[in-house]
Short mmCIF file of C-alpha atoms (C1' of nucleotides) in Angstrom, two decimals:
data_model
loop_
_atom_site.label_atom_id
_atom_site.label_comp_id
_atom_site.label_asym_id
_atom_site.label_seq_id
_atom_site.Cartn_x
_atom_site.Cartn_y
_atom_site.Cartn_z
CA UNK V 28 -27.86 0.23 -39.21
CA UNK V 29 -27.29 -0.30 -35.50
CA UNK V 30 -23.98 -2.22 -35.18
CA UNK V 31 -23.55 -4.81 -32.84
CA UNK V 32 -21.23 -2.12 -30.95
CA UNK V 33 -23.23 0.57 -30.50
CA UNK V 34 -26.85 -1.19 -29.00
CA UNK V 35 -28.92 2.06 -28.00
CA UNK V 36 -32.04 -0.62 -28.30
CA UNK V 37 -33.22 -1.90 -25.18
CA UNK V 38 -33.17 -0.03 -22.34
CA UNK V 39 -31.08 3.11 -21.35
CA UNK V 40 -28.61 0.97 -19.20
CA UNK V 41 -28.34 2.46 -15.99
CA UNK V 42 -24.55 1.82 -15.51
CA UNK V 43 -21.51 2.53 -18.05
CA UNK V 44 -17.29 2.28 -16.97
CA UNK V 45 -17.41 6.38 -16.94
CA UNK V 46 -19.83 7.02 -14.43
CA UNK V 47 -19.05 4.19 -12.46
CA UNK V 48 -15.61 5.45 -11.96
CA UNK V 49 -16.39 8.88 -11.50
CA UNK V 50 -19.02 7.68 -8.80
CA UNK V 51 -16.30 5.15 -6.89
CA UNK V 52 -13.60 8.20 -6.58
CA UNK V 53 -16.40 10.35 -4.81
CA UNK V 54 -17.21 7.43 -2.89
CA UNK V 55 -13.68 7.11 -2.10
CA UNK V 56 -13.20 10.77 -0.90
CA UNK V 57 -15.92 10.16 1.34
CA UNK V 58 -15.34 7.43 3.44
CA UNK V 59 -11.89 6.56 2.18
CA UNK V 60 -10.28 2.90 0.74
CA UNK V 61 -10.96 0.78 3.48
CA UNK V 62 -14.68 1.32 3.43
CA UNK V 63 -15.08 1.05 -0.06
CA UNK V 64 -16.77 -1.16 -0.63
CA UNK V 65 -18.58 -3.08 -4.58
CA UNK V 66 -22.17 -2.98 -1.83
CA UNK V 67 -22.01 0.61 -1.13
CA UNK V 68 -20.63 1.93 -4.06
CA UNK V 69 -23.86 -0.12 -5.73
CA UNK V 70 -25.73 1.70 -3.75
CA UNK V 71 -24.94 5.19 -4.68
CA UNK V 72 -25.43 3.91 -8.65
CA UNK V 73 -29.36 2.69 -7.42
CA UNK V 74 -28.04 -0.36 -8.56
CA UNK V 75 -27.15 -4.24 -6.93
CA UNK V 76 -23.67 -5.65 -6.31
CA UNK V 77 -23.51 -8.07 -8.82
CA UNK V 78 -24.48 -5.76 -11.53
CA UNK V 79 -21.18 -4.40 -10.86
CA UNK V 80 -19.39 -7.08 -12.29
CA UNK V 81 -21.03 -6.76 -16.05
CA UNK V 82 -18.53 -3.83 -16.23
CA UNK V 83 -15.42 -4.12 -14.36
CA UNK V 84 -14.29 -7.96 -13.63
CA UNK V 85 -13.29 -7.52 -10.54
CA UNK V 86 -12.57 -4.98 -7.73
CA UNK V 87 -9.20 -4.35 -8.78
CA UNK V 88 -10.17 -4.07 -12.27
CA UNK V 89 -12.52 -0.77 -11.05
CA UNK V 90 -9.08 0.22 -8.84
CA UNK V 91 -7.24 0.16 -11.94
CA UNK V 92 -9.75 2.32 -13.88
CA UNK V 93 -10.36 4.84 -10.84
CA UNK V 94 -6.29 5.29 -10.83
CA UNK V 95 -5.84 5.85 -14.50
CA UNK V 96 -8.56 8.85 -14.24
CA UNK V 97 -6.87 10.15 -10.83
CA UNK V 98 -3.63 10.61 -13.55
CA UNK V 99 -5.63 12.43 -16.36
CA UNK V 100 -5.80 15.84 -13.62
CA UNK V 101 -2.17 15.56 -14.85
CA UNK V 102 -1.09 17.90 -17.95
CA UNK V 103 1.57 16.51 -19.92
CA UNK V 104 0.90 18.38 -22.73
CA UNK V 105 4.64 19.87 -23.92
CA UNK V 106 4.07 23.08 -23.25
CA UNK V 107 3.10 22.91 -19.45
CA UNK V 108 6.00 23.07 -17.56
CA UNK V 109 6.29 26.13 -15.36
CA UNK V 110 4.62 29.80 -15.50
CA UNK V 111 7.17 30.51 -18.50
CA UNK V 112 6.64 27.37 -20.51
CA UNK V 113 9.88 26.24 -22.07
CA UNK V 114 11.73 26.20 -19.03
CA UNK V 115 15.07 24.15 -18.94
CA UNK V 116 14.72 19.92 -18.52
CA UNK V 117 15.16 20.11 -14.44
CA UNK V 118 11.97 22.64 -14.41
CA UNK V 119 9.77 20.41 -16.89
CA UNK V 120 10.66 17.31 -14.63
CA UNK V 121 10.04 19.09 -11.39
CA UNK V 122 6.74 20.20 -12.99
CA UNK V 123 5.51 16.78 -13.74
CA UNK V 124 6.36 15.02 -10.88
CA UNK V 125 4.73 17.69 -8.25
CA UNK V 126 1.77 17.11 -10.88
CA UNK V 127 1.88 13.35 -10.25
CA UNK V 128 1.65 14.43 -6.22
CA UNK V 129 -0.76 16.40 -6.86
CA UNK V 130 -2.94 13.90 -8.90
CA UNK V 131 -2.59 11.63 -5.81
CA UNK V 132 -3.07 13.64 -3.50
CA UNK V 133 -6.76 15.21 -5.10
CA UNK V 134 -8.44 12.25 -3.78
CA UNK V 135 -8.66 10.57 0.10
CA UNK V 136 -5.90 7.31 0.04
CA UNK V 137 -5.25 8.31 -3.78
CA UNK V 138 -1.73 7.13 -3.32
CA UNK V 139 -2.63 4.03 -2.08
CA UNK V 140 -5.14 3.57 -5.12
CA UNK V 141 -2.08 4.39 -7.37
CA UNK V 142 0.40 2.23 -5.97
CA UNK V 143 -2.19 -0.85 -6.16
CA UNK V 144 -2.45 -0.98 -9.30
CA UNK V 145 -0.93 -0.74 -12.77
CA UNK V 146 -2.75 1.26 -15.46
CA UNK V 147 -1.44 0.74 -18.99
CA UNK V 148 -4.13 3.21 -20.02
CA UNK V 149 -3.84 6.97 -22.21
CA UNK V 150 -3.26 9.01 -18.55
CA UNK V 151 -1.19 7.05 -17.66
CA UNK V 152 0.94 6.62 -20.44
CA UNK V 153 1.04 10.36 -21.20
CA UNK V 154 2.46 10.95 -18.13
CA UNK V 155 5.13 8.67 -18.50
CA UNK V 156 5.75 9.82 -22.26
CA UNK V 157 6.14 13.21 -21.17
CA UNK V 158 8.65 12.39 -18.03
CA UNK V 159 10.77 10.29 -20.69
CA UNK V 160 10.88 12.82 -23.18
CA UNK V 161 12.23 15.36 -20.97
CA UNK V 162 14.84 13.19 -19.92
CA UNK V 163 15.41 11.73 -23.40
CA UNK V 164 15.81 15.29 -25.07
CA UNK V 165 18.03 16.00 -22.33
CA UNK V 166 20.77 14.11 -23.01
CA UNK V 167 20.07 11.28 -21.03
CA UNK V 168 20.81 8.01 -22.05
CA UNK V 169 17.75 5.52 -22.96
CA UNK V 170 18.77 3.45 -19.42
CA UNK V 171 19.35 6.06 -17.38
CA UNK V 172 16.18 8.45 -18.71
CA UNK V 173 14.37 4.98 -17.90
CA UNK V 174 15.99 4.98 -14.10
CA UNK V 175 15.42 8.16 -13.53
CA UNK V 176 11.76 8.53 -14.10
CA UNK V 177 10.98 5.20 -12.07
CA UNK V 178 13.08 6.40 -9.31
CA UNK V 179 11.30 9.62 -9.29
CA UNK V 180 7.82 7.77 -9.47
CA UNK V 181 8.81 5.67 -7.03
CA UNK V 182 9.75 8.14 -4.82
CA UNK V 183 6.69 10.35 -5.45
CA UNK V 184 4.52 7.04 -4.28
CA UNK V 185 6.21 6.75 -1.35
CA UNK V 186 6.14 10.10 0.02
CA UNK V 187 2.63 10.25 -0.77
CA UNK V 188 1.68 7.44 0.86
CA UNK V 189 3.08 8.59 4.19
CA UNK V 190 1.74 12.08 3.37
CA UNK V 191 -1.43 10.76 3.17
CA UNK V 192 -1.13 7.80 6.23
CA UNK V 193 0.17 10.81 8.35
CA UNK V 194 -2.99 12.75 7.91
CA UNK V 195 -5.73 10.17 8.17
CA UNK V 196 -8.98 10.93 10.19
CA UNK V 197 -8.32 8.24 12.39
CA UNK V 198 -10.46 9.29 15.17
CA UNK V 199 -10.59 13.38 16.33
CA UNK V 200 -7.72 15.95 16.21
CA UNK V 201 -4.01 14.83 14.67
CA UNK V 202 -1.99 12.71 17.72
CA UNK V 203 -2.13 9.18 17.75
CA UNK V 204 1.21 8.42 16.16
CA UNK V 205 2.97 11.62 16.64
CA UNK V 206 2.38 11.44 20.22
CA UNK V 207 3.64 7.66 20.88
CA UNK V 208 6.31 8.28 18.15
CA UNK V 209 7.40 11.39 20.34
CA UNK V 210 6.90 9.74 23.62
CA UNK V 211 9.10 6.12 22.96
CA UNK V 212 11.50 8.37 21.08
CA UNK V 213 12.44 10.61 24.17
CA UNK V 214 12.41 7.73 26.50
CA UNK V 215 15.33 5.35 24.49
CA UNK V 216 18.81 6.31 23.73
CA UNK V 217 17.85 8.17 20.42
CA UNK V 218 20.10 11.82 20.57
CA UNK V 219 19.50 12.03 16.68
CA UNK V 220 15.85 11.34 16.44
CA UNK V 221 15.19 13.65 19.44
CA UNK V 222 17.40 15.96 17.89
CA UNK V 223 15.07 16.02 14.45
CA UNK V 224 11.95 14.76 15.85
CA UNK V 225 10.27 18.19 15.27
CA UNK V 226 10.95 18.30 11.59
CA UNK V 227 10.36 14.19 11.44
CA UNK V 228 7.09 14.90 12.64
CA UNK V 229 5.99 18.59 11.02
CA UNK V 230 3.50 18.27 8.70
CA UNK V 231 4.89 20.39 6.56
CA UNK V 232 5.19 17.80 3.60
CA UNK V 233 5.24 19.75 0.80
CA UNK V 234 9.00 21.35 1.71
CA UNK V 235 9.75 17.48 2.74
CA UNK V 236 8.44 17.12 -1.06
CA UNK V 237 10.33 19.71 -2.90
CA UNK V 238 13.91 19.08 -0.70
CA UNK V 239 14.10 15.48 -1.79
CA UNK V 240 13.01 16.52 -5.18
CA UNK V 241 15.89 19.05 -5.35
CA UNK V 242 18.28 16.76 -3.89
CA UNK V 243 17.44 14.14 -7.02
CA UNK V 244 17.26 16.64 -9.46
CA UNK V 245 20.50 17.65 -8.54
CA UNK V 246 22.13 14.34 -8.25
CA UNK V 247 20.41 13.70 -11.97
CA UNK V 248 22.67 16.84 -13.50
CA UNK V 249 25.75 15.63 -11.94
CA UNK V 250 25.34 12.23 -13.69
CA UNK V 251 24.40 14.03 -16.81
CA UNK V 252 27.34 16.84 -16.66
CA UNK V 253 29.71 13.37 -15.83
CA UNK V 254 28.38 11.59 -18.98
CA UNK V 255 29.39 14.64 -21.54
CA UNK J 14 7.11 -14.14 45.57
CA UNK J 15 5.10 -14.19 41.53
CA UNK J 16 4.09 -11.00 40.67
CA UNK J 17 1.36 -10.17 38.60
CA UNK J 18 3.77 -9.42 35.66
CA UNK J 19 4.90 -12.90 36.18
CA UNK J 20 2.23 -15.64 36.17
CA UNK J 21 3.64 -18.38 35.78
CA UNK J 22 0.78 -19.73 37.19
CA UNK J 23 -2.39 -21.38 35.94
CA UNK J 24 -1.63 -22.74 32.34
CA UNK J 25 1.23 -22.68 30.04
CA UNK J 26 -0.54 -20.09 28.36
CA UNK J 27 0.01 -21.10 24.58
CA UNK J 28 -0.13 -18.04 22.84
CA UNK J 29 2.32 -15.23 23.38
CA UNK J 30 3.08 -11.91 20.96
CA UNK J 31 6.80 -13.42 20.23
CA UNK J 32 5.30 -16.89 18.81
CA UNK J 33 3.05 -15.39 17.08
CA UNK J 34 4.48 -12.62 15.56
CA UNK J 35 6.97 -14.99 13.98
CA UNK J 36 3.84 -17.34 13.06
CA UNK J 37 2.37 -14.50 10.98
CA UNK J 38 5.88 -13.78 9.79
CA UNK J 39 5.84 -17.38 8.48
CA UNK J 40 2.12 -17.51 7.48
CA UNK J 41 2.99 -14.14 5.49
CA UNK J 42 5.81 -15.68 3.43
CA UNK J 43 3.66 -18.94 2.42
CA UNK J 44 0.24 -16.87 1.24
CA UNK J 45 0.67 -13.42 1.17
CA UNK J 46 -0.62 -10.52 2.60
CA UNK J 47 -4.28 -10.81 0.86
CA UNK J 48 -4.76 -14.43 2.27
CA UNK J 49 -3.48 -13.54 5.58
CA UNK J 50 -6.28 -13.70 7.91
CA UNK J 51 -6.78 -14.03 11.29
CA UNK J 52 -8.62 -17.66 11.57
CA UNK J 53 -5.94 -18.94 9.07
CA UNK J 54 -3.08 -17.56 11.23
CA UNK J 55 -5.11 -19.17 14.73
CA UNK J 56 -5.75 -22.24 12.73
CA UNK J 57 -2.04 -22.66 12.83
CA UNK J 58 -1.33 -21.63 15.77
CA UNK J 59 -3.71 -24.31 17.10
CA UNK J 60 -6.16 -22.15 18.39
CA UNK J 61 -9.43 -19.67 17.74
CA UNK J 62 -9.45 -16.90 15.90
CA UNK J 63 -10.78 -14.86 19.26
CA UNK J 64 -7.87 -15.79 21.07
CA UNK J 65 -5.49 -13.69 18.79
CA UNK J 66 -7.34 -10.36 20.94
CA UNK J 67 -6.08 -11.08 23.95
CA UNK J 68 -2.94 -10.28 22.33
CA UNK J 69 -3.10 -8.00 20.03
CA UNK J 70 -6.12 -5.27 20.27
CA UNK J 71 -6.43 -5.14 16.29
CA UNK J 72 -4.69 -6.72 13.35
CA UNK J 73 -3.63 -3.78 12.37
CA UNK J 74 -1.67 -3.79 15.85
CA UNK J 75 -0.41 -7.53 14.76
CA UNK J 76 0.96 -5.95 11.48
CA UNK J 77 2.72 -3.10 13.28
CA UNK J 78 4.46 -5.83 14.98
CA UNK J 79 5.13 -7.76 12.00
CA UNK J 80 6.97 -4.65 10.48
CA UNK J 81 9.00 -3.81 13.75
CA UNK J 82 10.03 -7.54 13.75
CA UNK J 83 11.17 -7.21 10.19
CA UNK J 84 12.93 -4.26 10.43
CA UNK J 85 15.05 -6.18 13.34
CA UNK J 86 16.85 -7.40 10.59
CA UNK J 87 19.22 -4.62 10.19
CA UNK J 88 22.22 -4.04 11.80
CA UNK J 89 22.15 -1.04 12.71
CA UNK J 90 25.37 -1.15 14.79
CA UNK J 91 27.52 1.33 14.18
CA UNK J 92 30.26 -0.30 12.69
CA UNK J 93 28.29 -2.16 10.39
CA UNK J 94 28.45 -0.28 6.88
CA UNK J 95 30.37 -2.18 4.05
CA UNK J 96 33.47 -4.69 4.09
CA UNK J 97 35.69 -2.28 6.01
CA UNK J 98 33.65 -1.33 8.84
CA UNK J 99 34.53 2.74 8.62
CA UNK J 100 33.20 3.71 5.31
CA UNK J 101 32.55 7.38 4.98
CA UNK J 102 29.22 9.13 5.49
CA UNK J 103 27.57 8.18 1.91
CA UNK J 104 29.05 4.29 2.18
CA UNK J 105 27.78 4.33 5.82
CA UNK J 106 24.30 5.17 4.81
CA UNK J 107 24.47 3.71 1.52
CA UNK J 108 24.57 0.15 4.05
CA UNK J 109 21.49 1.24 5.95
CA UNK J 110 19.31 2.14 3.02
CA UNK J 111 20.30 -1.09 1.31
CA UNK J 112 19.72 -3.21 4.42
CA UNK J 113 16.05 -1.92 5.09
CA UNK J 114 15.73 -2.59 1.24
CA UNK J 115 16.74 -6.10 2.15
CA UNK J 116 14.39 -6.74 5.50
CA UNK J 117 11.44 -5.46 3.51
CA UNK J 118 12.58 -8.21 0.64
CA UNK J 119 12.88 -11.04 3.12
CA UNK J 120 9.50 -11.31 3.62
CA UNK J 121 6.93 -11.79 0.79
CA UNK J 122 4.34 -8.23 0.62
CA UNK J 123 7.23 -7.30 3.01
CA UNK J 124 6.85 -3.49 2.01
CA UNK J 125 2.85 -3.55 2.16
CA UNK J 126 3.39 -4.32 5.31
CA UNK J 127 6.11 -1.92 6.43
CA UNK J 128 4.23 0.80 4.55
CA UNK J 129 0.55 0.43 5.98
CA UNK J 130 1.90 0.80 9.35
CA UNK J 131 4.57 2.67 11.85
CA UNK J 132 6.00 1.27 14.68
CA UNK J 133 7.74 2.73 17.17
CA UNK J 134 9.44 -0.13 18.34
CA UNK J 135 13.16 -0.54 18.78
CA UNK J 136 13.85 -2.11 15.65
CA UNK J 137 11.97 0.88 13.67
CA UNK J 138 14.01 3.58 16.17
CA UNK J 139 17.16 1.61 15.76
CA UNK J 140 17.29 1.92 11.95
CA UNK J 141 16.16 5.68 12.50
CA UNK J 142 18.66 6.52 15.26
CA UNK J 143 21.68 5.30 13.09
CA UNK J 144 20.78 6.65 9.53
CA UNK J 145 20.37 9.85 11.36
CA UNK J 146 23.12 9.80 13.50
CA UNK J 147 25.58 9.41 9.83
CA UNK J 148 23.77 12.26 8.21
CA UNK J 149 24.35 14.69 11.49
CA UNK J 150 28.11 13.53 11.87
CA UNK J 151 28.13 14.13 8.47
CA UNK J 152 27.90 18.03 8.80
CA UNK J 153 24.21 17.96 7.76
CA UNK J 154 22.25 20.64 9.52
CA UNK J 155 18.86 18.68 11.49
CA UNK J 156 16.55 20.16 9.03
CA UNK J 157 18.29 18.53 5.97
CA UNK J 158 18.87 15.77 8.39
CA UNK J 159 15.71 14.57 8.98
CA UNK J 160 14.43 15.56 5.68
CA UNK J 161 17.26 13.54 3.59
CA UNK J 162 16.44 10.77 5.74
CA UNK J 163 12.67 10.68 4.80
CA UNK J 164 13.81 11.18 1.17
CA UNK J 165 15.83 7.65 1.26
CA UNK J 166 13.13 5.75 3.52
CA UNK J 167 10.37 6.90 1.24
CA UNK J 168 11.85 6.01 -2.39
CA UNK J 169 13.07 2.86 -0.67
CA UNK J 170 9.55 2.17 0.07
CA UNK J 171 8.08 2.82 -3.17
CA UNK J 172 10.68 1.43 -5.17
CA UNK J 173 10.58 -1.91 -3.10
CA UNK J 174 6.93 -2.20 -3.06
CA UNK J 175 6.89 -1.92 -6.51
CA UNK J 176 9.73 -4.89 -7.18
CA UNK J 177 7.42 -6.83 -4.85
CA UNK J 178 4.67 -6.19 -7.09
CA UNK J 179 6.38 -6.48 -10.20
CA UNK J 180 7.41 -10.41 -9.06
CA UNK J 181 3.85 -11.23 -7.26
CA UNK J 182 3.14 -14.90 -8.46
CA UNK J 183 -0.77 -13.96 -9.62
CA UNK J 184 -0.71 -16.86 -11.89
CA UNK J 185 1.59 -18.49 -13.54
CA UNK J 186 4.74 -17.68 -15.54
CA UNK J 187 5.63 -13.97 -15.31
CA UNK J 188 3.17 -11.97 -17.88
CA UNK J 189 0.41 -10.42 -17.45
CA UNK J 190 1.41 -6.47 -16.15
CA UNK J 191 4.78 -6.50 -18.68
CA UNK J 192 2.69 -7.71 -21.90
CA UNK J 193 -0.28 -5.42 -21.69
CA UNK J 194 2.17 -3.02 -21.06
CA UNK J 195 4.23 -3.41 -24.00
CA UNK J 196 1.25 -4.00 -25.85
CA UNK J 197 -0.40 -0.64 -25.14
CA UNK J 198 2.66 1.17 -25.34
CA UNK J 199 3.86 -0.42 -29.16
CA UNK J 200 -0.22 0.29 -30.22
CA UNK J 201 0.15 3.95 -29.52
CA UNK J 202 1.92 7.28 -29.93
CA UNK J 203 4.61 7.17 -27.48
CA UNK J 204 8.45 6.92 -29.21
CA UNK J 205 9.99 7.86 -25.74
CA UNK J 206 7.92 4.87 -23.84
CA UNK J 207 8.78 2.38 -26.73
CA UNK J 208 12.46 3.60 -26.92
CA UNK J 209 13.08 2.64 -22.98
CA UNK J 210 10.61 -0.22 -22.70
CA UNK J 211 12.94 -3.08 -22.24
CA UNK J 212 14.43 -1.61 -19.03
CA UNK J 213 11.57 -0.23 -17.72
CA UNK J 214 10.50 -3.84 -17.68
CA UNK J 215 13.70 -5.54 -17.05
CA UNK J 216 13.64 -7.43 -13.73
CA UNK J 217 17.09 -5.69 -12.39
CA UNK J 218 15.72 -3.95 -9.31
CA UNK J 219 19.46 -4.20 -8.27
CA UNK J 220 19.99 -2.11 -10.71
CA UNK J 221 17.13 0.42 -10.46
CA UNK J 222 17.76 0.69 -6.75
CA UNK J 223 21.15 1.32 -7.48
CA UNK J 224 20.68 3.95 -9.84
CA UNK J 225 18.71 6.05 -8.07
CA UNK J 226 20.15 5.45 -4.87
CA UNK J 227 23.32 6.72 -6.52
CA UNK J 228 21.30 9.94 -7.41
CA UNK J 229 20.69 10.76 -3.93
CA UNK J 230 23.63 10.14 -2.34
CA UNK J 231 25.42 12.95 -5.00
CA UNK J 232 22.47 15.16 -4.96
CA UNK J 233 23.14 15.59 -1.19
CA UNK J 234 26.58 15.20 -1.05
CA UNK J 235 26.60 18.42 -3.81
CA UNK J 236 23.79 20.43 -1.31
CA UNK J 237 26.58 19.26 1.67
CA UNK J 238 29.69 21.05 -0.15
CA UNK J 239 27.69 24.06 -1.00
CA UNK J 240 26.48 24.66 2.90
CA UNK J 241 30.35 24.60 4.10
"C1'" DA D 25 -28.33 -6.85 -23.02
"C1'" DC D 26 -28.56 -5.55 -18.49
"C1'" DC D 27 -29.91 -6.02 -13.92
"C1'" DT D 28 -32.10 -8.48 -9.64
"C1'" DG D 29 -32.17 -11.80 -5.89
"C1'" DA D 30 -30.11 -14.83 -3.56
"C1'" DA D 31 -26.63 -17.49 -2.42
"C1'" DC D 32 -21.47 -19.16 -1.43
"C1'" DA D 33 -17.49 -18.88 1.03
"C1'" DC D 34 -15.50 -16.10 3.47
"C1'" DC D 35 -13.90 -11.69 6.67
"C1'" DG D 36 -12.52 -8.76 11.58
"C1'" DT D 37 -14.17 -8.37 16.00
"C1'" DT D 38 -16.83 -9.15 20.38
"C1'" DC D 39 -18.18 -11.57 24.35
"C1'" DA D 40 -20.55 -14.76 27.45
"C1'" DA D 41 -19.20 -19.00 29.14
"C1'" DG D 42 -16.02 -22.51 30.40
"C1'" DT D 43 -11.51 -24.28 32.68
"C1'" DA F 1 -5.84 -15.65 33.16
"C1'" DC F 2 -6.56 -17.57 28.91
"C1'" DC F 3 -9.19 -19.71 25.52
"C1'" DT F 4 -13.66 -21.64 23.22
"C1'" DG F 5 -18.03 -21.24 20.77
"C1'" DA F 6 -20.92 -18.72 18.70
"C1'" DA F 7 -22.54 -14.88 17.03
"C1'" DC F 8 -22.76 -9.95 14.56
"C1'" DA F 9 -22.23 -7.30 10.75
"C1'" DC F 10 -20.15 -7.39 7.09
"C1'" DC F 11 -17.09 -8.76 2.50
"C1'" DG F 12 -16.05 -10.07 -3.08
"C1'" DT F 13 -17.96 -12.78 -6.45
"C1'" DT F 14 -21.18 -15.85 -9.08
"C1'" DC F 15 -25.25 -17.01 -11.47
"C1'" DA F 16 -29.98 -18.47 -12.43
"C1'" DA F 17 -33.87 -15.89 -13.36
"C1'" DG F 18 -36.39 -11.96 -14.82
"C1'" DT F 19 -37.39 -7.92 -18.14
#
DNA sequence: ACCTGAACACCGTTCAAGT
DNA sequence: ACCTGAACACCGTTCAAGT
């Protein structure tokens, strides 16, 4: 009765896909991308290297996996937009893509995870389903719904990943690159940077976040109002 | 009458940070990030890999300088924008945000390597200095400024390091990422996905940059009007 | 079927020693 | 002052062999 698909004889198998990537992304809060590593993560399953590779083919393959479960903290279920719930296209977007930031930002280099690799998997998928739809349903050409949502990912990935570059460990408190960016920046001919240097380096990234988001969103419904 | 800043003396010395920044740059282009090591770039430089520390402290510090060298490639004089040479504000920093797209695409992983580091070399400050400098003359207040600046650099980094992944050799002929993705998006239950999957896998990144770049430019140009 | 042990072909970085 | 030679402490990945 046992089909080749489901074993269950033999023994318990120490190691499945699931746990492995649930496993890796604690790993990966703790000691961040560059140090994880197939040895260490092995370690923390009380398991070898090479066993590793009976599940995920390569590296990248367990990147790919860890990136597509980073996404499902994302709900693009129809009805989650704001506190309301049906709120107008522009909310529904703005809702998802502060979810995708969000999603990235839950776990230590998560952008840098994300924008490594290419999921084709449900999370993944769902999120881009719902982003379309929003777009789709309102009023948006196929093209430009298509345009719009990579922009906005693409912009969302790259925000990210300096949100997340800015506040790396490093070594002790937060200088580093503030301090040398400040430093070269007052001693060149740079009026404009040293004019905006304080908000170029304030940390406050999620108003950075939500001004760029507002200037696209607005720069989508002037397209859309053009096109009717 | 040599001082110590000027040797001269002793041998020709036959490394220097110049040479071999534009080594790298060269090395870069031929294998790609992943395969750029430090014995393969002192291999063709004609020397040991230990050599390359007397020069630079890391390779992290030889990658800053990889990106500030890349970045040179925009002219970030002032009268540079389009054909004409005085465009207005949005065709003034239309030409910037187009030209760093363009230095990151001159190199191959060009924006993998602009985006795991930040130099604060001239270059870098240059590029800053003048896309600031339109947005201020422009009427922006700093704040918005700064903010619509980080808005451009970051979706220009996102969307560019995703072209460069998009057209990464891996193998062979160009499949791979676009026919899993079709794939798994025709298997499953996702009409808005299906309905824009040929240009969410064309190969126009022209186009997609455009697009979106076209987004920002009238989402601030509408937050400009409203502040006056 | 699943994992171990051990190897292969590499890495970035350091540093005594040479010239 | 600048580079070599050699080492240290790692990597990702493979694969015969065990159970």
């Amino acid at each position: 009765m046992t089909s080749p698909s489901t074993p269950s004889r033999g023994r318990p198998a120490r190691l499945d896909r699931a746990k492995t990537v649930g496993t890796a992304l604690e790993l990966l809060d703790d000691v961040g991308l560059e140090a994880l590593t197939m040895r260490r993560l092995a370690d923390r399953l009380g398991v070898q290297a090479g066993a590793l590779y009976r599940h995920f083919t390569t590296k990248q393959d367990l990147l790919t996996a860890m990136a597509e479960r980073m996404l499902g903290d994302i709900d693009a279920s129809p009805g989650a937009a704001g506190a309301a719930g049906a709120a107008d296209w522009a909310g529904r977007l703005r809702a998802l893509v502060r979810a995708m930031r969000r999603a990235l930002l839950a776990h230590r280099d998560g952008a840098r995870v994300f924008g490594g690799t290419h999921s084709v998997g449900p999370h993944t998928l769902a999120f881009a389903e719902a982003a379309l739809g929003v777009l789709r349903e309102a009023g948006f050409k196929d093209e430009d719904a298509a345009r719009a949502f990579m922009g906005m990912v693409n912009f969302t990935l790259g925000h990210t990943l300096e949100e997340q570059a800015a506040s790396a460990p490093d070594e002790g408190g937060a200088p580093g690159d503030v301090g040398s960016l400040r430093e070269a920046v007052l001693a060149g001919p740079y009026p404009h940077l040293a004019a905006t240097i304080t908000v170029l380096t304030s940390a406050d990234f999620d108003a950075h976040f939500e001004f760029a988001l507002d200037v696209q969103i607005e720069g989508l419904r002037h397209l859309r109002s053009g096109a009717e």
